[in-house]
Amino acid sequence: YHTLTPARVLDSRISLGAGLFHSQTKQTFTVATAASGVPTSAVAATGNVTIVGQTRNGYVTVAPSLTSGTQPPTSTINFPVGDIRANGITVPLAPGGKLDAMYWSSSTADTVNVIFDVTGYFSSDATGATYHTLTPARVLDSRISLGAGLFHSQTKQTFTVATAASGVPTSAVAATGNVTIVGQTRNGYVTVAPSLTSGTQPPTSTINFPVGDIRANGITVPLAPGGKLDAMYWSSSTADTVNVIFDVTGYFS
């Protein structure tokens, strides 16, 4: 596994990688770009899929090979109408570092916008990092000031993943885990990354949410030196707050 600074390679809202998705029609986008840092020889990638603006409930499948008009036998992310929703994935890449994505609903007139942020990739050679499993351990729970306190919108907080309790060494280069948000005062999103800047809107998101929903997303994320991560809530007002939880499930060394 090779860690990367999270990079957006698909955003159909702005025709980055592909345009608006019409139900039952696949589109192919490229993960291996100069901007992402993924080589065309990569065999798989980790990333975050986000959907927005869906006209009907349904699901999106992201896979190395899909066929327009043929319902995918598996789904990547399911959603109702009116909800911006995200899911972290590990997915094989097609030759040349490409992926297909397809929205499936009951009508071909339905549309949705799809976003994909790549966070790392796997190569078939002996380079890169090796994965180590862990008993899941909670390293951040702002409700009880574990790792950090209550999150205020547009202000980052740094928390430590490499703790004695978690079993993650300070030499780890990336981690897998589950991000949960609770008690948000306004809809928005939280980004978890190795380096964020307060007041600067993150170019990628980890988890999007409405008000009144306890929501979680599994992620693979590069670690900053010393086994640390930044997290930041982004909404329209700096008066907004949210609680963030992070459970680590493994690491790469």
PDB file of N, CA and C in Angstrom, residues 1 6 8 57 106 159 170 209 211:
ATOM      1  N   TYR A   1       0.830  -1.196   0.000  1.00  0.00           N
ATOM      2  CA  TYR A   1       0.000   0.000   0.000  1.00  0.00           C
ATOM      3  C   TYR A   1       0.868   1.251   0.000  1.00  0.00           C
ATOM      4  N   PRO A   6      -4.963  12.973   0.047  1.00  0.00           N
ATOM      5  CA  PRO A   6      -6.259  12.788  -0.622  1.00  0.00           C
ATOM      6  C   PRO A   6      -6.442  13.750  -1.788  1.00  0.00           C
ATOM      7  N   ARG A   8      -9.066  14.689  -5.284  1.00  0.00           N
ATOM      8  CA  ARG A   8     -10.352  14.500  -5.966  1.00  0.00           C
ATOM      9  C   ARG A   8     -10.109  14.200  -7.438  1.00  0.00           C
ATOM     10  N   ASN A  57     -34.218   7.672  -4.950  1.00  0.00           N
ATOM     11  CA  ASN A  57     -33.418   6.736  -4.165  1.00  0.00           C
ATOM     12  C   ASN A  57     -32.880   5.624  -5.065  1.00  0.00           C
ATOM     13  N   SER A 106     -34.949   3.088 -10.623  1.00  0.00           N
ATOM     14  CA  SER A 106     -36.010   2.469 -11.411  1.00  0.00           C
ATOM     15  C   SER A 106     -36.286   3.161 -12.739  1.00  0.00           C
ATOM     16  N   PHE A 159      -5.520  14.905  16.726  1.00  0.00           N
ATOM     17  CA  PHE A 159      -5.598  13.829  17.718  1.00  0.00           C
ATOM     18  C   PHE A 159      -4.580  12.750  17.368  1.00  0.00           C
ATOM     19  N   THR A 170       4.263   4.700  16.459  1.00  0.00           N
ATOM     20  CA  THR A 170       4.452   6.059  15.922  1.00  0.00           C
ATOM     21  C   THR A 170       5.069   6.038  14.529  1.00  0.00           C
ATOM     22  N   PHE A 209     -23.140  14.837   6.196  1.00  0.00           N
ATOM     23  CA  PHE A 209     -24.265  14.500   7.067  1.00  0.00           C
ATOM     24  C   PHE A 209     -25.286  15.629   7.146  1.00  0.00           C
ATOM     25  N   VAL A 211     -28.573  17.248   9.661  1.00  0.00           N
ATOM     26  CA  VAL A 211     -28.809  17.399  11.102  1.00  0.00           C
ATOM     27  C   VAL A 211     -29.637  16.214  11.598  1.00  0.00           C
TER      28      VAL A 211
END
